[in-house]
PDB file of C-alpha atoms in Angstrom:
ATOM      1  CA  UNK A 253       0.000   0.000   0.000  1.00  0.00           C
ATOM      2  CA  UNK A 254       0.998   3.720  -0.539  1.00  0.00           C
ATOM      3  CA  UNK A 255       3.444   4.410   2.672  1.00  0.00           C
ATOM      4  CA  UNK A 256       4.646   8.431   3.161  1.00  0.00           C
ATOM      5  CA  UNK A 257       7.868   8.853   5.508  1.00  0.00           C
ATOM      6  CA  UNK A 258       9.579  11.453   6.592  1.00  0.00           C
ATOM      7  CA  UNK A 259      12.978  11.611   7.766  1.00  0.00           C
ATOM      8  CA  UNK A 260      14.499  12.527  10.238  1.00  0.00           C
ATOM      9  CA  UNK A 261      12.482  10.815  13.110  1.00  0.00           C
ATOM     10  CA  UNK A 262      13.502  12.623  15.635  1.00  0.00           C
ATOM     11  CA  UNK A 263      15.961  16.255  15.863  1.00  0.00           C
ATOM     12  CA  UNK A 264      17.533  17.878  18.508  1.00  0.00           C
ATOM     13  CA  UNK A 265      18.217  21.365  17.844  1.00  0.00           C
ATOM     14  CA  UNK A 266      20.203  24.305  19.827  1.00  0.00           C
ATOM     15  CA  UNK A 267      17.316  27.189  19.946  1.00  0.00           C
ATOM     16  CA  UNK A 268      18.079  29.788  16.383  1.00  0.00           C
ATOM     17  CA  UNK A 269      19.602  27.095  14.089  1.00  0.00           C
ATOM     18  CA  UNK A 270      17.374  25.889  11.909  1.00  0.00           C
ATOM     19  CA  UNK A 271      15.610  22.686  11.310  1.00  0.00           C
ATOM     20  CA  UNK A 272      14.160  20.659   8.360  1.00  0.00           C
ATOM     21  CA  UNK A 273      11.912  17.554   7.907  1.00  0.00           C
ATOM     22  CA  UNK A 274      11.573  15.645   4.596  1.00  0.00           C
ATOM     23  CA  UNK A 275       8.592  13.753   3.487  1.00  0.00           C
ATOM     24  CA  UNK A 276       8.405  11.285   0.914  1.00  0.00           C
ATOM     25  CA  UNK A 277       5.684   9.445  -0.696  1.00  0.00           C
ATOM     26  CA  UNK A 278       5.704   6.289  -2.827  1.00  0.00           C
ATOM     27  CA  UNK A 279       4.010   7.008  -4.984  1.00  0.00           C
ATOM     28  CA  UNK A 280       2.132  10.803  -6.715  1.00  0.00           C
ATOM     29  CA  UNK A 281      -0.174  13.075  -4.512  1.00  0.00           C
ATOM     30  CA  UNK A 282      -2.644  15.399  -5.267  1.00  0.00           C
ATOM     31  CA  UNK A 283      -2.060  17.657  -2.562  1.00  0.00           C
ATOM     32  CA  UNK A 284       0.143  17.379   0.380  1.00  0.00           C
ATOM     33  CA  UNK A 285      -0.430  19.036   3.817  1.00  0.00           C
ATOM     34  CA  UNK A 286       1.868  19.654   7.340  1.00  0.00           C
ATOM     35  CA  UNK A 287       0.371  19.281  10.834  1.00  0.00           C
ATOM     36  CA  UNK A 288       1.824  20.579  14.143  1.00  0.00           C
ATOM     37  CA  UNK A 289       1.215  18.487  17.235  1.00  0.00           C
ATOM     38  CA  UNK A 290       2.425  19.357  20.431  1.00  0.00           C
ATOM     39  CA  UNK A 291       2.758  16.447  23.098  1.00  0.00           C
ATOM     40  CA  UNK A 292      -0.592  15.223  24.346  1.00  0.00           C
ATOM     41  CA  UNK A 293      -2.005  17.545  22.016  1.00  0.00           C
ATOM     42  CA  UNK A 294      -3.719  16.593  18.601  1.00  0.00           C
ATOM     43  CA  UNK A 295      -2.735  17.566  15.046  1.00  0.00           C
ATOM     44  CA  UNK A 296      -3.285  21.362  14.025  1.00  0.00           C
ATOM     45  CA  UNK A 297      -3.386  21.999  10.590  1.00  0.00           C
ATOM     46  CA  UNK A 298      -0.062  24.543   9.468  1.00  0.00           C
ATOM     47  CA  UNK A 299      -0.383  24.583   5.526  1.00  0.00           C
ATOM     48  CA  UNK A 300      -2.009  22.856   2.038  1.00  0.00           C
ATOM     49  CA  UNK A 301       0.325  22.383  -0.933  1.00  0.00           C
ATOM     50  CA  UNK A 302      -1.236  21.771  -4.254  1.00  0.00           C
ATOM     51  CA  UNK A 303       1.277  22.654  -7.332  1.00  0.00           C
ATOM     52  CA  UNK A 304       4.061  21.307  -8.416  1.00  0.00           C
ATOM     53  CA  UNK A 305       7.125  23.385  -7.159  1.00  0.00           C
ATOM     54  CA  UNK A 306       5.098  25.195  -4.866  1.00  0.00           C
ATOM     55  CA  UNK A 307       6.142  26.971  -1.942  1.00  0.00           C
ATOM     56  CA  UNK A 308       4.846  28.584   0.655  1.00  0.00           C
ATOM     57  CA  UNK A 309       5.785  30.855   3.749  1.00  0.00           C
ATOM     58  CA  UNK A 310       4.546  31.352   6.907  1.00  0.00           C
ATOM     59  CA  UNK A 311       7.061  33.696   8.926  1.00  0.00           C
ATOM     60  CA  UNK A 312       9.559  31.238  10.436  1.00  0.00           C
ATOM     61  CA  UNK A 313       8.179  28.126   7.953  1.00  0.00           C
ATOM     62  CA  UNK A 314       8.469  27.657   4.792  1.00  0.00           C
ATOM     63  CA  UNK A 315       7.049  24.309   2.959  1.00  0.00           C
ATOM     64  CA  UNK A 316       7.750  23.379  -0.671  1.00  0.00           C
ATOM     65  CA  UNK A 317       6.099  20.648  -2.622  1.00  0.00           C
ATOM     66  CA  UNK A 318       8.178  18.673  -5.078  1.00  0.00           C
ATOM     67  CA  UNK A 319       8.359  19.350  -8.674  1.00  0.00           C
ATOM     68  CA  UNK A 320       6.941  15.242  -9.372  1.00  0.00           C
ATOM     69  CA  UNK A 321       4.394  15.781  -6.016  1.00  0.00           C
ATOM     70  CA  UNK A 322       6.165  12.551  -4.738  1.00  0.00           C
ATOM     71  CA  UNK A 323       8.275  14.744  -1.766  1.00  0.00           C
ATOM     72  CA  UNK A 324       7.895  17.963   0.448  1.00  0.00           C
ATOM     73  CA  UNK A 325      10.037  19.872   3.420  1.00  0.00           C
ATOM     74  CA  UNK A 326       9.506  21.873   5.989  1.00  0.00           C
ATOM     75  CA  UNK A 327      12.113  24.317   7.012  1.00  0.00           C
ATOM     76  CA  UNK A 328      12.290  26.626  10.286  1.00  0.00           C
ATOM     77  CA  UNK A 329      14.428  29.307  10.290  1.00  0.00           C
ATOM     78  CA  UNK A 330      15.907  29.854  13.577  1.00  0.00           C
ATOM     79  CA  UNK A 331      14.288  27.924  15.905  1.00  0.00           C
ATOM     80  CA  UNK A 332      12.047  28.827  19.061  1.00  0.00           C
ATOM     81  CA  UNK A 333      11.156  26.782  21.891  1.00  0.00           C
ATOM     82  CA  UNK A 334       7.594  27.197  20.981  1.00  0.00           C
ATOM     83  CA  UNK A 335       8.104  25.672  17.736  1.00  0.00           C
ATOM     84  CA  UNK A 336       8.766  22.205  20.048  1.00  0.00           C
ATOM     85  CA  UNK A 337       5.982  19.394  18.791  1.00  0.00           C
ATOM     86  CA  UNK A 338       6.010  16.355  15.667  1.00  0.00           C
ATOM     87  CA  UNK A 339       5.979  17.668  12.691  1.00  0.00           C
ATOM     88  CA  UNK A 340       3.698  15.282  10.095  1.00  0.00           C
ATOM     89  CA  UNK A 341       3.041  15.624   6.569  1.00  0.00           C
ATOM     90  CA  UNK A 342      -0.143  13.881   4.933  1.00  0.00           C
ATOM     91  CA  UNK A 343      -0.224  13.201   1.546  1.00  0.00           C
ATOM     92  CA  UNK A 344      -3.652  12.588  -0.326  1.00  0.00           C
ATOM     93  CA  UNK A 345      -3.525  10.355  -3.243  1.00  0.00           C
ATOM     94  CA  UNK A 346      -6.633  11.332  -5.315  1.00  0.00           C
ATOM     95  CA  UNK A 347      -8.031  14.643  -6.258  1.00  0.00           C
ATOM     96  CA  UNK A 348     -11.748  15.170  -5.097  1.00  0.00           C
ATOM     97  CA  UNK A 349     -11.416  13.645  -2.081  1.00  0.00           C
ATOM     98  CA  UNK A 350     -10.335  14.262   1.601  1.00  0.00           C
ATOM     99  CA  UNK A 351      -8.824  10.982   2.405  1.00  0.00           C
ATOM    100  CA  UNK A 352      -5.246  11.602   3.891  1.00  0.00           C
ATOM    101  CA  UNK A 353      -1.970   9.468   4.717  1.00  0.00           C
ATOM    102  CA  UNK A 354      -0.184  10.610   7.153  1.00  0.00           C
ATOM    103  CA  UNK A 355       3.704  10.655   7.150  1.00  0.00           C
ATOM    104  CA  UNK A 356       5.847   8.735  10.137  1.00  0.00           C
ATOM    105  CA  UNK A 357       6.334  12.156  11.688  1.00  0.00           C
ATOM    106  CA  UNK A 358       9.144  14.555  12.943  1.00  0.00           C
ATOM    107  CA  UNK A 359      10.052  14.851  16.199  1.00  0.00           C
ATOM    108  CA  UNK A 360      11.258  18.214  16.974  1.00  0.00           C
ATOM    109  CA  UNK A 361      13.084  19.030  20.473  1.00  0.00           C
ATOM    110  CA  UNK A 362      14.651  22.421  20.646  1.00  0.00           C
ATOM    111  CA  UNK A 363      17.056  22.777  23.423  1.00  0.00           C
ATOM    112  CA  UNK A 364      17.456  26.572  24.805  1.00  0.00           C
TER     113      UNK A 364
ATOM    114  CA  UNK B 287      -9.579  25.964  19.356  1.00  0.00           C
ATOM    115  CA  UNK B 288     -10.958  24.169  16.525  1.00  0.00           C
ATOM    116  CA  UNK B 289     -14.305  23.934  17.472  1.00  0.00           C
ATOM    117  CA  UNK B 290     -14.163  20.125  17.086  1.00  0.00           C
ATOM    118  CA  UNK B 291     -15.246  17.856  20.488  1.00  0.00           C
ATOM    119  CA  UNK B 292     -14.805  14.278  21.405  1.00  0.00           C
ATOM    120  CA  UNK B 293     -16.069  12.326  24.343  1.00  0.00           C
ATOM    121  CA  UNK B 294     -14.672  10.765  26.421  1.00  0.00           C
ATOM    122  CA  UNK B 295     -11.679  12.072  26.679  1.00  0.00           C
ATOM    123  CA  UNK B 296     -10.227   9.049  28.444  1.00  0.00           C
ATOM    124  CA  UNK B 297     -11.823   5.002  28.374  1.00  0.00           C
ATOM    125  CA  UNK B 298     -10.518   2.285  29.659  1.00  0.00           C
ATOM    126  CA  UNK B 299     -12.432  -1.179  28.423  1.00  0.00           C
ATOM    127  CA  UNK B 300     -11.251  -4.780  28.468  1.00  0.00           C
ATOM    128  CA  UNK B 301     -10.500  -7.299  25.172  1.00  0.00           C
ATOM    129  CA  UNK B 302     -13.836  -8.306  24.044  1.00  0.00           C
ATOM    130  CA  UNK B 303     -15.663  -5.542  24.590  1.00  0.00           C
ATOM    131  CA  UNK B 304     -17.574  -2.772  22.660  1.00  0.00           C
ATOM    132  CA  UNK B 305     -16.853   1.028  22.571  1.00  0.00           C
ATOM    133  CA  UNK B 306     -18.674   3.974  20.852  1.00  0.00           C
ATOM    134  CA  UNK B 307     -16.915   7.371  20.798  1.00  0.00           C
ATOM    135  CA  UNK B 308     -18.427  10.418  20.041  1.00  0.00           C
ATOM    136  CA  UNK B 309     -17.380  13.394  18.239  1.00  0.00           C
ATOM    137  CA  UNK B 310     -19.733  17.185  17.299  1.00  0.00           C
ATOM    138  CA  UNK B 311     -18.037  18.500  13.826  1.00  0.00           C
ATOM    139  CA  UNK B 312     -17.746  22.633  13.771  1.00  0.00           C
ATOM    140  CA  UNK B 313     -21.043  24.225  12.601  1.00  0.00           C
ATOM    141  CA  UNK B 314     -21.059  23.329   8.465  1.00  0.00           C
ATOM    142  CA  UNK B 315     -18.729  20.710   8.405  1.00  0.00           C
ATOM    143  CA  UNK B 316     -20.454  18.066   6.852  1.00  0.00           C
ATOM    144  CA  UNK B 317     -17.541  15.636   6.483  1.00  0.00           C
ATOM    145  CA  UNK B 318     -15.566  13.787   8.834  1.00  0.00           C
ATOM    146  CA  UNK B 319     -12.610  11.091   9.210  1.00  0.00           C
ATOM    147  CA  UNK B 320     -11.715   8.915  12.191  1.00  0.00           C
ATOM    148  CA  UNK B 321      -7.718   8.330  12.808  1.00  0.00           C
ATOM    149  CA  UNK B 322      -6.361   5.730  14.971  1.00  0.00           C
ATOM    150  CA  UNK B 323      -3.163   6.996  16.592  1.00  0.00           C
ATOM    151  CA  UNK B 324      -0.669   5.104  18.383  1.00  0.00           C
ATOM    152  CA  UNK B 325       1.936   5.980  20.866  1.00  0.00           C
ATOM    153  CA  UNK B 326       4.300   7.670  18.952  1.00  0.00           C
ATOM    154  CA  UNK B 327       3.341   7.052  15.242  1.00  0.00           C
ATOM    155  CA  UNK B 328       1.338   9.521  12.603  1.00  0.00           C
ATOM    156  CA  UNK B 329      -2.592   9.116  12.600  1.00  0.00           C
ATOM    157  CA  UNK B 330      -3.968   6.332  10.662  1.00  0.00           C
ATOM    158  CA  UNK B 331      -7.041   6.544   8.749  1.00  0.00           C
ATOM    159  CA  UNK B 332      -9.828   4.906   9.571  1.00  0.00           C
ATOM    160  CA  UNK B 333     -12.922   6.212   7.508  1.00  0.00           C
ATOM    161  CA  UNK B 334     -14.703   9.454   6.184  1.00  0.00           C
ATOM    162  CA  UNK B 335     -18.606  10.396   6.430  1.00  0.00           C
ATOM    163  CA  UNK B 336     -20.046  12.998   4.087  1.00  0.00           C
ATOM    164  CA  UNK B 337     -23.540  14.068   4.399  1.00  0.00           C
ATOM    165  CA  UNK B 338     -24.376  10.577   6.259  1.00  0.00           C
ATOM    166  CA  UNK B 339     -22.541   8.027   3.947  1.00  0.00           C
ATOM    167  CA  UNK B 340     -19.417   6.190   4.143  1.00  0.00           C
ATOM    168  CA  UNK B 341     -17.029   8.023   1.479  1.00  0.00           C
ATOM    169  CA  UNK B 342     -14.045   5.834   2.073  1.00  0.00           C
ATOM    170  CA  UNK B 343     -12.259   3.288   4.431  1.00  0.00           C
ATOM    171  CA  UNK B 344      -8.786   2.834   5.084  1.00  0.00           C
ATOM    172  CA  UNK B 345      -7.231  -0.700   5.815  1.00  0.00           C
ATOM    173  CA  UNK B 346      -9.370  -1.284   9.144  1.00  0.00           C
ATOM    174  CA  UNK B 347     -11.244  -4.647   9.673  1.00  0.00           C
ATOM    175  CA  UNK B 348     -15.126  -4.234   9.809  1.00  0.00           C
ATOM    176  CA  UNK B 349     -15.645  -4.353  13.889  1.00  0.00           C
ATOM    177  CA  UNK B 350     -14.518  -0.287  12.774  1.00  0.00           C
ATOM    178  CA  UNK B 351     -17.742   1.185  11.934  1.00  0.00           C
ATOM    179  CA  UNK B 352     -19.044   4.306  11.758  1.00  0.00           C
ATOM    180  CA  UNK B 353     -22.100   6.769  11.882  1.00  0.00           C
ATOM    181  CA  UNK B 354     -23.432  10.340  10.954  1.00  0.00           C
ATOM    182  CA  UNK B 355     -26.133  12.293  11.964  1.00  0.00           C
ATOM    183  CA  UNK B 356     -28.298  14.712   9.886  1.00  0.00           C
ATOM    184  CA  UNK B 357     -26.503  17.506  12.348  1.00  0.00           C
ATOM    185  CA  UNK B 358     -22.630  16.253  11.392  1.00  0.00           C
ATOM    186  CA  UNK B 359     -22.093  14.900  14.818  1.00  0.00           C
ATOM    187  CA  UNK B 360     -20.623  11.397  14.250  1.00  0.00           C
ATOM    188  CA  UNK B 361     -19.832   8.402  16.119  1.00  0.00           C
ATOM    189  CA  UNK B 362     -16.716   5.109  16.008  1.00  0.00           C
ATOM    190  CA  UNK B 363     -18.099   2.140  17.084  1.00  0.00           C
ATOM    191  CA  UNK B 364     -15.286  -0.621  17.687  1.00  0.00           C
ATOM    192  CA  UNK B 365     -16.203  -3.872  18.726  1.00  0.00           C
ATOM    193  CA  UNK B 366     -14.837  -7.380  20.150  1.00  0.00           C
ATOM    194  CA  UNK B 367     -11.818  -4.726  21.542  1.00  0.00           C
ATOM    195  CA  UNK B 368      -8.375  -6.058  21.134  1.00  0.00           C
ATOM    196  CA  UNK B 369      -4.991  -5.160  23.286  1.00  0.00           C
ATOM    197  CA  UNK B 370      -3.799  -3.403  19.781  1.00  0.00           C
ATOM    198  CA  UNK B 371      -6.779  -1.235  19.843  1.00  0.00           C
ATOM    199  CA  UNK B 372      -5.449   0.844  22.409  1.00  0.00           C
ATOM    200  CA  UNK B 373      -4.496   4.024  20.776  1.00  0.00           C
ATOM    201  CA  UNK B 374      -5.946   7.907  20.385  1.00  0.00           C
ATOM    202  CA  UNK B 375      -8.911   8.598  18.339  1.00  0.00           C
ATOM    203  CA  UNK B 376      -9.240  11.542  16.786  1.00  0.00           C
ATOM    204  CA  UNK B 377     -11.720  13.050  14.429  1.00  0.00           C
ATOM    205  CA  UNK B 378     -11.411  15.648  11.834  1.00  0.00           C
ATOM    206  CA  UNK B 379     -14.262  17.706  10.625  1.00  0.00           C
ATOM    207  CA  UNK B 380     -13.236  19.021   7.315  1.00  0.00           C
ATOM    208  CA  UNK B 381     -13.764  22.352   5.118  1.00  0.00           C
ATOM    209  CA  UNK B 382     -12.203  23.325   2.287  1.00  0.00           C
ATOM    210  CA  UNK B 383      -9.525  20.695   2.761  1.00  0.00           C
ATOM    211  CA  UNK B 384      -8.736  21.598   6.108  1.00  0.00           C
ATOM    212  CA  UNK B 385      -8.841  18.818   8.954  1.00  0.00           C
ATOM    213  CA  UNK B 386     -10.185  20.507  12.423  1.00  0.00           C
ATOM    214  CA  UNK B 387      -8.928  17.932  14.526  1.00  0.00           C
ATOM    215  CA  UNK B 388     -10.758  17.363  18.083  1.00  0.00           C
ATOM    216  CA  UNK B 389      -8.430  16.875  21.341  1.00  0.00           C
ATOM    217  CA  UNK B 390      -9.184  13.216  20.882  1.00  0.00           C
ATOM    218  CA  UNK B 391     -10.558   9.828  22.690  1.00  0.00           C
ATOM    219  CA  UNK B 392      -7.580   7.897  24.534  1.00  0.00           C
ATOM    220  CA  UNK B 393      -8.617   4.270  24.595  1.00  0.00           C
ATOM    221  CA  UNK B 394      -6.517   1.676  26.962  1.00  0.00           C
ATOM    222  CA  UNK B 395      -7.477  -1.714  26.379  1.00  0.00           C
ATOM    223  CA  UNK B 396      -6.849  -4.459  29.005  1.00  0.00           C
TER     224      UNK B 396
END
């Protein structure tokens, strides 16, 4: 079956450097999106990528979506202690629909 | 917040038994999906509901099932509980491609 990881699992990073997390899919998606959950907390929805190429910004964050839709990252620029959580991408498969696999996840611990 | 609420928030049952878990979609949201979560893994997909029907299933055997009411509000019923089913439910109403997650359902099966 279709299987979406994302490497690294887990990243320990001195607060201001930076930080990325990869996400690949085996096989083409129609849209990819990133969640942000905090521990004990439940997924909150960060971002929706839909073009090939795209990227997108949000201050700190920015998310790109591979030019074959098969791959996205998630870069922070200079890290915060709020930005602390596992980072997961989900990847739907078919257009039309709402059905999403979620990635293995990011863990992000940022050490002040 | 989302807007999105589960109950319970915590349920502890024992292998064998039945569960239902409950969850009220934001005001317009007339689809939702169920995730099974694990300790430590990304949500799995369970199933989707739009406008009352079924509209999709992941790779989840058929004691999974699911319901929706006319008002969005929607319900997982698991039965004959196995030890694996212990996880975090969540549900995710959904608008314009955006998943509103709820704070979720721990189950603990023993």
């Amino acid at each position: 079956g279709q299987q979406v990881m994302q490497i690294p699992q887990y990243q320990h990073v001195q607060e201001g450097e930076d930080f990325t997390t990869y996400c690949n899919s085996s096989t083409t998606l129609s849209n990819i999106q990133w969640y942000k959950q905090r521990p004990g907390g439940h997924p909150v929805f960060l971002i929706q990528l839909v073009k090939s190429g795209e990227v997108k910004k949000q201050k700190r964050l920015t998310f790109q979506f591979g030019e074959a839709k098969k791959n996205s990252s998630l870069h922070i620029t200079a890290t915060q202690t709020t930005d602390v959580g596992t980072y997961f991408c989900a990847g739907s498969p078919t257009s039309g629909t709402y059905k999403y696999i979620f990635g293995t996840g990011t863990r992000l611990k940022v050490l002040a | 917040e989302t807007g999105v609420t589960q109950s319970p928030t915590h349920l502890i049952k024992t292998r064998g038994q039945q569960v239902t878990l409950r969850c009220s979609s934001q005001s317009g949201h007339n689809t939702v999906s169920w995730y099974q979560q694990a300790l430590g893994q990304g949500p799995q997909f369970i199933f989707q509901y739009y406008r009352e029907e079924e509209n999709g299933r992941g790779n989840f055997p058929p004691r999974f099932s699911g319901l929706q009411f006319p008002n969005y509000s929607s319900e997982l019923n698991v039965n004959a509980l196995e030890l694996d089913d212990s996880a975090l439910y969540l549900c995710a109403s959904i608008k314009y491609n955006e998943q509103f997650f709820g704070p979720g359902t721990r189950l603990t099966v023993l």
